[in-house]
């Protein structure tokens, strides 16, 4: 006797008969396979680029967003691959390089020598906002296409200089408004365009979180030189840009805004802690929004009110967890998701790679980044003047 479980007769019989079935099935399977041989390539498959021919990317700035979201996004990309890292921390860069098969490293001093590197086609700027213009222009002058994180830059003058550099070097410049590639937002846009909401009457957009001045990625967000602006620049811009995306064909005409920074909050000596804003559109509808560095929990909410139905997304613009609530008169509200938000990262990379390869504009071009900075500058002018209406 042994302690080991014994195969009983039943399971032995099952195995034997399974084997017998497999050996009988093999000649039939082979015949079927032969019949299938010689089929043409059917349908119109969207084939991924073979690895050696994908657009090759350098990532500039290996911070929380780059490491947490951008770099993993390459795992699902079909037109893009990473070849290079640009970082002020060589040890971190090499550690990440070993993990992701990246072997070309630059720092901020020798960055311009990417011009001589044929293994870089596209550069993704993931630096603090105050560095976007400089590192974008240097990459464009090095002959590379550039996808720059939002907000595009600290001022509209910087955005204009970035666009001029793209034109002078005949390169594609995009701003990384990833929501334009996020499946739930794309679905919501399609519903708006299909007329499922009837006529759009009003849009509201609320975005904020509680800034922690001791955490490095939040610390620079509170310094004007590195952040460009406050909550509206960093988080409110999602509400502004996403709302305008949902109003295709309409244009912003005038803005007004009020600061909502708490009094005597020591975090906000350089940038605003909150801004409440309104944008008047040419169609006559209003987009109303708020942005804050003083809210808990993290808020990301978009609401679209139409003549026939309304659509709410909460959260609306997160990395992993967006959802849709659709409510029409006389019908039960329906809450659902239309896709996995994580797809937005690879879709954005590949969208940019395809546009750059074809010499076309990215879906969210530099001009869109400039438009948004101009609108936010007008909001600041309004808030500085106590909320007067500023025409765009
Ligand atoms: P982090 O502070 O986490 O990362 C910024 C990185 O930039 C640092 O890790 C560092 O990389 C590099 N860097 C170079 N100079 C400086 C400097 N003087 N101070 C601080 N960092 C410096 O910020 P985030 O990753 O949160 O943000 C980076 C960019 O991405 C911003 O433009 C932000 O708006 C954008 N962003 C976009 C999001 C989106 O959903 N689209 C979400 C979050 C951020 P290294 O050590 O390698 O040199």
GROMACS .gro file of N, CA, C and O and ligand atoms in nm, residues 59-70 85-90 92-93 96 106-108 124-132 135 148-152 176-179 215-221 223 226-227 233-235 237-238 298 317-319 344-345 348, ligand 1:
model
  308
   59UNK      N    1   1.138   5.813  -2.504
   59UNK     CA    2   1.055   5.867  -2.397
   59UNK      C    3   1.141   5.964  -2.317
   59UNK      O    4   1.248   5.927  -2.269
   60UNK      N    5   1.092   6.087  -2.301
   60UNK     CA    6   1.170   6.192  -2.233
   60UNK      C    7   1.107   6.221  -2.097
   60UNK      O    8   0.998   6.278  -2.089
   61UNK      N    9   1.177   6.183  -1.990
   61UNK     CA   10   1.126   6.202  -1.853
   61UNK      C   11   1.060   6.074  -1.805
   61UNK      O   12   0.951   6.038  -1.851
   62UNK      N   13   1.126   6.004  -1.714
   62UNK     CA   14   1.075   5.874  -1.667
   62UNK      C   15   1.010   5.892  -1.530
   62UNK      O   16   1.058   5.841  -1.429
   63UNK      N   17   0.902   5.970  -1.527
   63UNK     CA   18   0.831   5.997  -1.402
   63UNK      C   19   0.712   5.904  -1.383
   63UNK      O   20   0.701   5.799  -1.448
   64UNK      N   21   0.620   5.944  -1.295
   64UNK     CA   22   0.510   5.854  -1.258
   64UNK      C   23   0.420   5.820  -1.377
   64UNK      O   24   0.381   5.704  -1.394
   65UNK      N   25   0.387   5.918  -1.458
   65UNK     CA   26   0.296   5.889  -1.569
   65UNK      C   27   0.367   5.807  -1.678
   65UNK      O   28   0.310   5.712  -1.733
   66UNK      N   29   0.492   5.845  -1.708
   66UNK     CA   30   0.567   5.770  -1.810
   66UNK      C   31   0.581   5.623  -1.769
   66UNK      O   32   0.555   5.533  -1.849
   67UNK      N   33   0.621   5.601  -1.646
   67UNK     CA   34   0.649   5.464  -1.601
   67UNK      C   35   0.519   5.386  -1.577
   67UNK      O   36   0.510   5.267  -1.607
   68UNK      N   37   0.419   5.456  -1.524
   68UNK     CA   38   0.295   5.386  -1.490
   68UNK      C   39   0.204   5.359  -1.607
   68UNK      O   40   0.137   5.255  -1.611
   69UNK      N   41   0.198   5.451  -1.704
   69UNK     CA   42   0.100   5.437  -1.811
   69UNK      C   43   0.160   5.437  -1.952
   69UNK      O   44   0.124   5.354  -2.034
   70UNK      N   45   0.250   5.532  -1.980
   70UNK     CA   46   0.300   5.545  -2.118
   70UNK      C   47   0.380   5.422  -2.159
   70UNK      O   48   0.353   5.359  -2.263
   85UNK      N   49   1.549   5.600  -2.396
   85UNK     CA   50   1.502   5.674  -2.280
   85UNK      C   51   1.589   5.797  -2.261
   85UNK      O   52   1.711   5.789  -2.274
   86UNK      N   53   1.526   5.909  -2.226
   86UNK     CA   54   1.598   6.031  -2.190
   86UNK      C   55   1.563   6.062  -2.046
   86UNK      O   56   1.444   6.078  -2.012
   87UNK      N   57   1.665   6.070  -1.960
   87UNK     CA   58   1.638   6.083  -1.817
   87UNK      C   59   1.757   6.150  -1.749
   87UNK      O   60   1.871   6.137  -1.794
   88UNK      N   61   1.726   6.217  -1.637
   88UNK     CA   62   1.833   6.271  -1.554
   88UNK      C   63   1.885   6.169  -1.454
   88UNK      O   64   1.976   6.198  -1.377
   89UNK      N   65   1.825   6.052  -1.454
   89UNK     CA   66   1.863   5.948  -1.358
   89UNK      C   67   1.906   5.822  -1.435
   89UNK      O   68   1.822   5.737  -1.468
   90UNK      N   69   2.038   5.810  -1.465
   90UNK     CA   70   2.083   5.699  -1.551
   90UNK      C   71   2.054   5.561  -1.494
   90UNK      O   72   2.023   5.467  -1.566
   92UNK      N   73   1.798   5.467  -1.302
   92UNK     CA   74   1.657   5.433  -1.327
   92UNK      C   75   1.635   5.398  -1.474
   92UNK      O   76   1.565   5.302  -1.506
   93UNK      N   77   1.698   5.478  -1.561
   93UNK     CA   78   1.680   5.455  -1.705
   93UNK      C   79   1.731   5.316  -1.743
   93UNK      O   80   1.664   5.242  -1.819
   96UNK      N   81   1.493   5.041  -1.611
   96UNK     CA   82   1.374   5.027  -1.695
   96UNK      C   83   1.411   4.971  -1.832
   96UNK      O   84   1.337   4.894  -1.891
  106UNK      N   85   1.990   5.863  -2.312
  106UNK     CA   86   2.035   6.002  -2.321
  106UNK      C   87   2.000   6.073  -2.191
  106UNK      O   88   1.912   6.029  -2.117
  107UNK      N   89   2.072   6.185  -2.166
  107UNK     CA   90   2.033   6.271  -2.054
  107UNK      C   91   1.996   6.408  -2.111
  107UNK      O   92   1.997   6.428  -2.233
  108UNK      N   93   1.966   6.502  -2.023
  108UNK     CA   94   1.916   6.631  -2.073
  108UNK      C   95   2.028   6.714  -2.137
  108UNK      O   96   2.000   6.803  -2.217
  124UNK      N   97   0.841   6.135  -2.720
  124UNK     CA   98   0.725   6.158  -2.633
  124UNK      C   99   0.774   6.239  -2.512
  124UNK      O  100   0.851   6.188  -2.431
  125UNK      N  101   0.727   6.364  -2.498
  125UNK     CA  102   0.770   6.452  -2.390
  125UNK      C  103   0.678   6.431  -2.269
  125UNK      O  104   0.559   6.463  -2.274
  126UNK      N  105   0.735   6.377  -2.161
  126UNK     CA  106   0.656   6.351  -2.040
  126UNK      C  107   0.721   6.423  -1.922
  126UNK      O  108   0.733   6.369  -1.811
  127UNK      N  109   0.762   6.547  -1.946
  127UNK     CA  110   0.831   6.630  -1.845
  127UNK      C  111   0.732   6.725  -1.780
  127UNK      O  112   0.620   6.746  -1.831
  128UNK      N  113   0.770   6.789  -1.669
  128UNK     CA  114   0.686   6.898  -1.616
  128UNK      C  115   0.659   7.003  -1.725
  128UNK      O  116   0.743   7.025  -1.814
  129UNK      N  117   0.544   7.066  -1.714
  129UNK     CA  118   0.492   7.153  -1.819
  129UNK      C  119   0.591   7.264  -1.859
  129UNK      O  120   0.606   7.297  -1.977
  130UNK      N  121   0.659   7.321  -1.759
  130UNK     CA  122   0.752   7.431  -1.787
  130UNK      C  123   0.867   7.390  -1.877
  130UNK      O  124   0.937   7.478  -1.931
  131UNK      N  125   0.888   7.260  -1.897
  131UNK     CA  126   0.997   7.211  -1.984
  131UNK      C  127   0.946   7.164  -2.120
  131UNK      O  128   1.026   7.127  -2.205
  132UNK      N  129   0.814   7.163  -2.139
  132UNK     CA  130   0.758   7.108  -2.264
  132UNK      C  131   0.810   7.180  -2.387
  132UNK      O  132   0.850   7.116  -2.484
  135UNK      N  133   1.199   7.120  -2.468
  135UNK     CA  134   1.237   6.984  -2.511
  135UNK      C  135   1.163   6.941  -2.638
  135UNK      O  136   1.213   6.860  -2.715
  148UNK      N  137   0.363   6.563  -2.731
  148UNK     CA  138   0.394   6.632  -2.605
  148UNK      C  139   0.276   6.617  -2.509
  148UNK      O  140   0.160   6.631  -2.550
  149UNK      N  141   0.306   6.591  -2.385
  149UNK     CA  142   0.200   6.577  -2.285
  149UNK      C  143   0.120   6.707  -2.270
  149UNK      O  144   0.166   6.814  -2.306
  150UNK      N  145   0.001   6.694  -2.212
  150UNK     CA  146  -0.083   6.810  -2.184
  150UNK      C  147  -0.039   6.870  -2.051
  150UNK      O  148   0.017   6.797  -1.970
  151UNK      N  149  -0.068   6.997  -2.023
  151UNK     CA  150  -0.101   7.099  -2.121
  151UNK      C  151   0.020   7.125  -2.209
  151UNK      O  152   0.132   7.101  -2.167
  152UNK      N  153  -0.005   7.177  -2.329
  152UNK     CA  154   0.102   7.183  -2.429
  152UNK      C  155   0.225   7.258  -2.379
  152UNK      O  156   0.338   7.215  -2.401
  176UNK      N  157  -0.080   6.518  -2.623
  176UNK     CA  158  -0.126   6.385  -2.581
  176UNK      C  159  -0.259   6.392  -2.506
  176UNK      O  160  -0.267   6.363  -2.386
  177UNK      N  161  -0.364   6.430  -2.579
  177UNK     CA  162  -0.499   6.429  -2.522
  177UNK      C  163  -0.554   6.287  -2.541
  177UNK      O  164  -0.630   6.259  -2.634
  178UNK      N  165  -0.519   6.200  -2.447
  178UNK     CA  166  -0.548   6.057  -2.462
  178UNK      C  167  -0.697   6.025  -2.466
  178UNK      O  168  -0.737   5.920  -2.517
  179UNK      N  169  -0.781   6.117  -2.410
  179UNK     CA  170  -0.926   6.091  -2.405
  179UNK      C  171  -0.984   6.073  -2.546
  179UNK      O  172  -1.083   6.003  -2.566
  215UNK      N  173   0.464   6.534  -0.210
  215UNK     CA  174   0.487   6.426  -0.308
  215UNK      C  175   0.550   6.489  -0.433
  215UNK      O  176   0.491   6.581  -0.492
  216UNK      N  177   0.668   6.446  -0.476
  216UNK     CA  178   0.739   6.517  -0.585
  216UNK      C  179   0.654   6.548  -0.708
  216UNK      O  180   0.658   6.662  -0.757
  217UNK      N  181   0.574   6.453  -0.761
  217UNK     CA  182   0.496   6.488  -0.880
  217UNK      C  183   0.391   6.597  -0.855
  217UNK      O  184   0.348   6.665  -0.949
  218UNK      N  185   0.348   6.614  -0.730
  218UNK     CA  186   0.256   6.724  -0.700
  218UNK      C  187   0.332   6.851  -0.665
  218UNK      O  188   0.282   6.961  -0.688
  219UNK      N  189   0.451   6.835  -0.611
  219UNK     CA  190   0.528   6.952  -0.567
  219UNK      C  191   0.553   7.047  -0.685
  219UNK      O  192   0.528   7.167  -0.675
  220UNK      N  193   0.600   6.993  -0.799
  220UNK     CA  194   0.628   7.084  -0.911
  220UNK      C  195   0.498   7.142  -0.968
  220UNK      O  196   0.499   7.251  -1.026
  221UNK      N  197   0.387   7.073  -0.947
  221UNK     CA  198   0.258   7.125  -0.997
  221UNK      C  199   0.216   7.252  -0.923
  221UNK      O  200   0.126   7.323  -0.967
  223UNK      N  201   0.444   7.487  -0.842
  223UNK     CA  202   0.545   7.589  -0.873
  223UNK      C  203   0.521   7.642  -1.014
  223UNK      O  204   0.525   7.564  -1.110
  226UNK      N  205   0.751   7.554  -1.324
  226UNK     CA  206   0.746   7.417  -1.377
  226UNK      C  207   0.606   7.376  -1.421
  226UNK      O  208   0.591   7.287  -1.504
  227UNK      N  209   0.504   7.440  -1.362
  227UNK     CA  210   0.366   7.396  -1.388
  227UNK      C  211   0.294   7.483  -1.490
  227UNK      O  212   0.196   7.438  -1.550
  233UNK      N  213  -0.471   7.423  -1.542
  233UNK     CA  214  -0.371   7.373  -1.637
  233UNK      C  215  -0.359   7.222  -1.630
  233UNK      O  216  -0.347   7.155  -1.732
  234UNK      N  217  -0.358   7.171  -1.511
  234UNK     CA  218  -0.323   7.030  -1.493
  234UNK      C  219  -0.442   6.937  -1.509
  234UNK      O  220  -0.433   6.835  -1.579
  235UNK      N  221  -0.554   6.971  -1.444
  235UNK     CA  222  -0.665   6.876  -1.437
  235UNK      C  223  -0.792   6.932  -1.501
  235UNK      O  224  -0.866   6.861  -1.567
  237UNK      N  225  -0.804   7.107  -1.756
  237UNK     CA  226  -0.789   7.099  -1.901
  237UNK      C  227  -0.857   6.974  -1.959
  237UNK      O  228  -0.904   6.975  -2.072
  238UNK      N  229  -0.867   6.868  -1.879
  238UNK     CA  230  -0.940   6.749  -1.927
  238UNK      C  231  -1.086   6.785  -1.953
  238UNK      O  232  -1.145   6.742  -2.052
  298UNK      N  233  -1.064   6.192  -0.580
  298UNK     CA  234  -1.036   6.234  -0.718
  298UNK      C  235  -1.169   6.242  -0.794
  298UNK      O  236  -1.247   6.147  -0.793
  317UNK      N  237  -1.256   6.051  -1.739
  317UNK     CA  238  -1.128   6.064  -1.812
  317UNK      C  239  -1.014   5.994  -1.739
  317UNK      O  240  -0.899   6.036  -1.751
  318UNK      N  241  -1.046   5.887  -1.666
  318UNK     CA  242  -0.940   5.818  -1.591
  318UNK      C  243  -0.867   5.717  -1.681
  318UNK      O  244  -0.904   5.697  -1.796
  319UNK      N  245  -0.767   5.654  -1.624
  319UNK     CA  246  -0.687   5.559  -1.701
  319UNK      C  247  -0.760   5.427  -1.724
  319UNK      O  248  -0.747   5.365  -1.827
  344UNK      N  249  -0.662   5.313  -2.447
  344UNK     CA  250  -0.632   5.449  -2.493
  344UNK      C  251  -0.482   5.475  -2.511
  344UNK      O  252  -0.442   5.552  -2.598
  345UNK      N  253  -0.400   5.409  -2.429
  345UNK     CA  254  -0.257   5.442  -2.433
  345UNK      C  255  -0.192   5.393  -2.562
  345UNK      O  256  -0.122   5.468  -2.630
  348UNK      N  257  -0.332   5.579  -2.869
  348UNK     CA  258  -0.275   5.713  -2.889
  348UNK      C  259  -0.136   5.703  -2.954
  348UNK      O  260  -0.104   5.776  -3.047
  393LIG     P1  261   0.656   6.334  -1.246
  393LIG     O1  262   0.707   6.437  -1.154
  393LIG     O2  263   0.618   6.203  -1.190
  393LIG     O3  264   0.760   6.306  -1.361
  393LIG     C1  265   0.829   6.408  -1.429
  393LIG     C2  266   0.964   6.356  -1.473
  393LIG     O4  267   1.027   6.460  -1.548
  393LIG     C3  268   1.060   6.328  -1.358
  393LIG     O5  269   1.047   6.197  -1.310
  393LIG     C4  270   1.195   6.349  -1.423
  393LIG     O6  271   1.231   6.232  -1.495
  393LIG     C5  272   1.168   6.457  -1.528
  393LIG     N1  273   1.216   6.590  -1.487
  393LIG     C6  274   1.313   6.660  -1.551
  393LIG     N2  275   1.334   6.776  -1.490
  393LIG     C7  276   1.252   6.781  -1.384
  393LIG     C8  277   1.230   6.878  -1.283
  393LIG     N3  278   1.296   6.994  -1.280
  393LIG     N4  279   1.140   6.851  -1.187
  393LIG     C9  280   1.069   6.737  -1.190
  393LIG     N5  281   1.085   6.640  -1.285
  393LIG    C10  282   1.175   6.662  -1.382
  393LIG     O7  283   0.533   6.399  -1.323
  393LIG     P2  284   0.416   6.328  -1.403
  393LIG     O8  285   0.463   6.201  -1.461
  393LIG     O9  286   0.295   6.327  -1.320
  393LIG    O10  287   0.388   6.435  -1.521
  393LIG    C11  288   0.472   6.447  -1.632
  393LIG    C12  289   0.393   6.506  -1.748
  393LIG    O11  290   0.287   6.418  -1.783
  393LIG    C13  291   0.328   6.641  -1.721
  393LIG    O12  292   0.328   6.715  -1.838
  393LIG    C14  293   0.185   6.605  -1.685
  393LIG    O13  294   0.093   6.709  -1.713
  393LIG    C15  295   0.163   6.486  -1.775
  393LIG     N6  296   0.063   6.393  -1.724
  393LIG    C16  297  -0.034   6.351  -1.809
  393LIG    C17  298  -0.129   6.264  -1.768
  393LIG    C18  299  -0.232   6.217  -1.862
  393LIG    O14  300  -0.323   6.147  -1.819
  393LIG     N7  301  -0.221   6.250  -1.991
  393LIG    C19  302  -0.131   6.214  -1.630
  393LIG    C20  303  -0.020   6.258  -1.549
  393LIG    C21  304   0.073   6.346  -1.597
  393LIG     P3  305   1.378   6.171  -1.488
  393LIG    O15  306   1.399   6.137  -1.344
  393LIG    O16  307   1.369   6.051  -1.574
  393LIG    O17  308   1.471   6.276  -1.539
   0.00000   0.00000   0.00000
